[in-house]
XYZ file of C-alpha atoms in Angstrom:
372
model
C -9.367 30.963 3.071
C -9.752 27.860 5.194
C -12.582 27.476 7.654
C -11.267 26.873 11.157
C -12.833 24.779 13.868
C -11.302 24.544 17.322
C -11.611 21.542 19.609
C -10.340 20.604 23.011
C -8.749 17.122 23.197
C -12.152 15.452 23.639
C -13.268 17.325 20.525
C -15.834 19.576 22.190
C -15.973 23.178 21.061
C -13.524 25.542 22.728
C -12.394 29.137 22.652
C -9.979 30.941 20.368
C -6.554 29.457 19.691
C -5.048 32.750 20.940
C -5.712 31.632 24.526
C -3.904 28.303 24.169
C -0.545 27.665 25.834
C 0.235 25.064 23.188
C -1.841 23.638 20.378
C -1.788 21.383 17.349
C -3.139 22.718 14.062
C -4.505 19.953 11.834
C -5.245 20.722 8.195
C -8.128 18.396 7.389
C -8.181 19.660 3.815
C -4.585 18.472 3.381
C -5.524 15.036 4.753
C -8.315 14.780 2.174
C -6.022 15.957 -0.624
C -3.370 13.418 0.382
C -5.927 10.596 0.457
C -7.296 11.719 -2.905
C -3.754 11.756 -4.356
C -3.181 8.140 -3.304
C -6.569 7.027 -4.601
C -5.757 8.647 -7.941
C -2.350 6.970 -8.138
C -3.646 3.524 -7.240
C -6.984 3.628 -9.015
C -8.496 1.635 -6.141
C -10.927 2.268 -3.267
C -9.599 3.489 0.067
C -9.356 1.766 3.427
C -7.909 4.709 5.396
C -6.020 3.709 8.510
C -7.431 5.783 11.364
C -6.062 3.823 14.319
C -4.458 5.462 17.368
C -6.951 8.350 17.267
C -6.193 9.068 13.636
C -2.422 8.837 14.168
C -2.768 11.162 17.134
C -4.584 13.939 15.279
C -8.188 13.318 16.313
C -10.152 10.567 14.606
C -13.609 12.099 14.947
C -12.796 15.193 12.905
C -10.769 13.133 10.409
C -13.372 10.491 9.579
C -16.046 13.143 9.204
C -13.978 14.567 6.348
C -12.882 11.209 4.895
C -16.516 10.218 4.493
C -16.678 12.640 1.556
C -14.289 10.339 -0.361
C -16.671 7.379 -0.073
C -14.051 4.940 1.280
C -14.707 1.186 1.220
C -14.125 1.193 4.951
C -11.658 2.081 7.696
C -8.786 0.340 9.438
C -8.333 0.318 13.211
C -6.204 -1.588 15.701
C -8.636 -2.350 18.520
C -12.268 -3.204 19.128
C -12.661 -0.045 21.200
C -11.464 2.055 18.252
C -14.036 0.360 16.051
C -16.768 0.950 18.620
C -15.726 4.585 18.745
C -16.232 4.970 14.987
C -19.662 3.384 15.282
C -20.543 5.883 18.015
C -19.742 8.662 15.524
C -22.304 7.232 13.115
C -19.854 5.475 10.780
C -21.711 2.660 9.030
C -19.000 1.529 6.619
C -16.824 -1.569 6.928
C -14.349 -1.390 9.806
C -11.425 -3.833 9.853
C -9.549 -4.546 13.098
C -5.971 -5.301 12.065
C -4.602 -6.457 15.426
C -5.404 -10.071 16.391
C -8.230 -10.250 18.911
C -8.465 -12.265 22.082
C -11.350 -14.730 22.093
C -12.891 -12.671 24.887
C -13.201 -9.731 22.451
C -15.078 -11.582 19.731
C -18.522 -10.864 21.153
C -17.922 -7.114 21.293
C -16.433 -7.122 17.794
C -19.475 -8.939 16.419
C -21.903 -6.667 18.250
C -20.198 -3.593 16.737
C -20.231 -5.101 13.258
C -16.434 -5.131 12.973
C -14.386 -7.311 10.616
C -11.620 -9.195 12.456
C -8.392 -10.318 10.795
C -7.816 -14.015 11.477
C -4.934 -16.322 10.638
C -5.365 -19.550 12.621
C -7.926 -22.319 12.244
C -8.982 -22.022 15.897
C -9.533 -18.274 15.477
C -11.746 -18.803 12.458
C -13.773 -21.566 14.095
C -14.260 -19.492 17.239
C -15.336 -16.459 15.209
C -17.829 -18.549 13.247
C -19.219 -19.890 16.524
C -19.546 -16.480 18.196
C -20.665 -14.470 15.167
C -22.706 -17.061 13.288
C -20.415 -16.742 10.237
C -20.087 -12.953 10.090
C -17.434 -11.601 7.666
C -13.736 -11.842 8.464
C -10.524 -11.207 6.526
C -7.721 -13.736 6.287
C -4.383 -12.402 7.535
C -1.378 -13.857 5.683
C 2.112 -13.125 6.978
C 4.684 -12.766 4.176
C 7.690 -11.624 6.186
C 6.737 -9.277 9.020
C 6.532 -12.253 11.427
C 4.089 -10.340 13.597
C 0.647 -11.852 13.051
C -1.341 -13.933 10.581
C -0.871 -17.276 8.888
C 2.669 -17.837 7.650
C 2.712 -18.106 3.868
C 5.144 -21.042 4.285
C 2.927 -23.073 6.619
C -0.779 -23.049 5.897
C -1.543 -26.466 7.322
C -5.069 -26.856 8.589
C -6.286 -23.604 7.045
C -7.338 -25.002 3.688
C -10.065 -27.228 5.111
C -11.378 -24.569 7.506
C -11.427 -21.891 4.815
C -13.223 -24.201 2.401
C -16.014 -24.558 4.939
C -15.905 -20.989 6.292
C -14.482 -18.742 3.534
C -13.220 -15.256 4.349
C -14.679 -12.217 2.621
C -11.201 -10.772 2.104
C -7.491 -11.433 2.528
C -4.416 -9.260 2.963
C -0.755 -9.031 3.832
C 1.391 -6.198 5.160
C 4.814 -5.263 3.733
C 7.651 -4.970 6.213
C 9.876 -2.618 4.188
C 7.933 -1.066 1.306
C 9.753 2.245 1.715
C 13.225 0.708 1.245
C 13.096 -0.081 -2.494
C 15.097 -3.229 -1.730
C 12.997 -5.726 -3.667
C 11.408 -7.196 -0.539
C 7.925 -5.897 -1.377
C 7.954 -7.709 -4.710
C 9.031 -10.911 -2.956
C 6.233 -10.515 -0.415
C 3.643 -9.946 -3.131
C 4.732 -13.174 -4.807
C 4.571 -15.010 -1.482
C 1.036 -13.685 -0.969
C -0.028 -14.920 -4.392
C 1.539 -18.345 -3.734
C -0.278 -18.623 -0.409
C -3.611 -17.806 -2.034
C -2.934 -20.367 -4.746
C -2.033 -23.046 -2.189
C -5.221 -22.364 -0.242
C -7.186 -22.626 -3.481
C -9.609 -20.103 -2.042
C -11.737 -17.919 -4.247
C -11.312 -14.706 -2.238
C -12.532 -11.771 -4.268
C -11.379 -8.870 -2.073
C -7.615 -8.489 -1.610
C -5.658 -5.575 -0.138
C -1.902 -5.233 0.198
C -0.504 -1.726 -0.327
C 0.272 0.692 2.488
C 1.304 4.331 1.889
C 4.857 3.555 0.813
C 3.752 0.817 -1.573
C 1.085 3.018 -3.150
C 3.570 5.733 -4.104
C 5.932 3.093 -5.471
C 3.585 1.149 -7.703
C 0.941 3.714 -8.629
C -1.815 1.608 -10.265
C -2.752 -1.117 -7.810
C -3.430 -4.696 -8.949
C -5.468 -5.231 -5.770
C -9.040 -4.373 -4.801
C -8.281 -1.632 -2.271
C -5.422 0.332 -0.730
C -4.662 1.048 2.934
C -3.184 4.556 3.184
C -1.808 5.563 6.537
C 0.969 7.993 7.367
C 1.011 9.654 3.912
C -2.491 10.966 4.597
C -1.168 12.621 7.736
C 1.611 14.470 5.904
C 4.568 12.063 6.036
C 6.140 10.968 2.751
C 8.159 7.960 1.683
C 11.357 9.670 0.597
C 12.466 12.020 -2.153
C 12.240 9.286 -4.823
C 8.551 8.589 -4.237
C 6.147 9.326 -7.083
C 4.117 11.693 -4.905
C 4.725 13.854 -1.864
C 2.049 14.676 0.718
C 0.856 18.111 1.687
C 1.934 19.044 5.239
C -0.858 18.433 7.731
C 0.294 19.511 11.202
C 1.704 22.579 12.897
C 2.650 22.203 16.558
C 2.784 25.638 18.140
C 3.361 27.093 21.591
C 3.906 30.482 23.180
C 6.828 32.225 24.839
C 6.102 32.623 28.556
C 9.472 33.855 29.868
C 12.546 35.656 28.513
C 15.809 36.282 30.366
C 19.479 37.024 29.794
C 21.968 34.435 31.027
C 25.652 34.965 31.599
C 28.771 32.895 30.752
C 29.083 29.991 33.164
C 25.330 29.773 33.821
C 23.622 26.453 33.156
C 20.175 25.762 31.722
C 17.565 23.180 32.737
C 17.819 19.925 34.665
C 21.177 18.245 35.215
C 22.988 21.356 33.919
C 23.681 19.723 30.553
C 24.112 23.093 28.801
C 26.639 25.641 30.028
C 26.446 29.144 28.604
C 29.667 30.239 26.879
C 28.642 33.789 25.965
C 25.830 36.068 27.051
C 22.554 34.725 25.626
C 18.879 35.610 25.613
C 16.799 32.553 26.562
C 13.084 32.174 25.884
C 10.946 29.601 27.681
C 7.926 28.152 25.872
C 4.896 26.477 27.418
C 5.239 22.963 25.994
C 7.341 19.934 26.805
C 7.439 16.163 26.814
C 4.140 16.174 28.704
C 2.692 17.374 25.412
C 4.538 14.728 23.415
C 7.450 16.959 22.394
C 10.309 14.476 22.748
C 12.813 14.805 25.582
C 15.400 13.378 23.192
C 15.420 16.765 21.414
C 17.325 18.177 24.407
C 20.281 20.271 23.181
C 19.799 19.065 19.570
C 16.357 20.216 18.462
C 15.327 23.479 16.852
C 12.097 25.427 16.477
C 10.918 28.336 14.345
C 10.322 31.891 15.537
C 9.522 34.572 12.990
C 10.596 32.177 10.234
C 14.050 31.672 11.779
C 15.470 28.587 13.476
C 16.193 28.769 17.178
C 18.108 26.026 19.051
C 17.049 24.221 22.213
C 19.252 24.892 25.210
C 19.301 22.279 27.938
C 16.985 19.369 28.646
C 13.386 19.417 27.435
C 11.231 19.397 30.571
C 7.701 18.096 31.053
C 5.970 21.438 30.567
C 8.578 23.849 29.220
C 11.487 24.105 26.790
C 14.189 26.760 26.625
C 15.472 28.246 23.349
C 18.295 30.608 22.421
C 16.667 33.740 20.932
C 19.726 35.994 21.153
C 19.707 36.717 17.434
C 15.950 37.005 16.788
C 13.200 39.366 17.841
C 11.221 37.787 20.657
C 8.595 38.976 23.122
C 6.422 37.313 25.748
C 3.410 35.743 24.016
C 5.156 35.200 20.673
C 4.292 31.987 18.841
C 7.018 29.370 18.453
C 6.546 26.556 15.920
C 7.862 23.198 17.110
C 6.649 21.260 14.055
C 5.384 22.797 10.845
C 5.712 25.981 8.813
C 6.618 29.503 9.863
C 7.363 31.942 7.069
C 9.494 30.343 4.381
C 10.841 27.551 6.587
C 9.284 24.198 7.395
C 10.105 21.712 10.134
C 8.580 18.510 8.812
C 7.472 15.640 11.006
C 10.237 13.587 9.411
C 12.938 16.157 10.205
C 11.874 16.629 13.817
C 11.581 12.869 14.223
C 15.069 12.389 12.850
C 16.495 14.947 15.290
C 14.680 13.169 18.106
C 15.725 9.680 17.014
C 12.092 8.711 16.477
C 10.034 7.525 13.534
C 7.454 10.021 12.265
C 4.762 7.517 13.303
C 6.004 7.583 16.891
C 6.237 11.369 16.905
C 2.675 11.889 15.641
C 0.992 9.277 17.819
C 2.923 10.520 20.855
C 1.371 13.993 20.762
C -0.491 14.380 24.026
C -4.219 14.878 24.493
C -3.198 17.905 26.564
C -2.608 19.782 23.318
C -5.600 21.657 22.005
C -6.515 20.463 18.482
C -7.361 23.240 16.035
C -8.839 21.986 12.744
C -9.020 23.774 9.420
C -10.919 22.526 6.380
């Protein structure tokens, strides 16, 4: 039996989930099990990625549990996210993976964060501001997003010789595709390190998809992200994650509609036969994608029910003609109900969104309910 803890979006204690109009159940135990699975596969310490409020699920509750795994550190995207972890009492290494503006260096240093730098001027400025505090060298091997290009390292060698980084990394652009690109990028990373002739002892490369491809890691740490939050890397992966989230809402209205009636804005759905329509108290204001209009499904009593009409900001209408349904019944928009499961991947595919976008788009308006 899991222990349950209920938080409002700012993570203060709240009342029973039975009073919620819509809520997000987050299985913290599954997150820990997924992280432990990846650590076991790779045989390397963890740098869990907890950016974007723990992929939209609530970083405070998540890092409190991840601490039990003794990670090397955490990965974030902004200085503010790093400061937030410090405010929760996190004393471990925190790497900021998005390039910083020079104006942010002082705050990053004050919070004891590790920036990721790829240009000589960045390194020299960081050394000046931080008095040679640790940084990690960012090497771009194909993403063409940030970091020093593995093809053109001019000027870095001299700067690094004088101000060596405490770590270095790259980020695969297509590790989940099994197209050989990850192997090419790894070789490019090794060639860049050799050209720099830098004795960097801490190297990290693998994201979630790479970890479940290669199992034992040749690097010093791994950077698990979306796998921890319940999203896998395809049926061929060497491990599958435990589901983490259930997005649930309640039925607030039920009515019969007649042939020729239309449903929701712009009248995009016209009723062809008499139907029973249930309205639920969630919508795109909660992060449930509007692109699911007329194509998405949900679960009620373990059965799939289709969306009718356009998803609105606060409500969605479903066809419940063939299922038992009463006011107050729970409808599952993402997750498990009975023997059926709507995974984040499946809902994302119906919505035309990546699972990353779906998770991080879940609104702070949703109550978070955590189980351990």
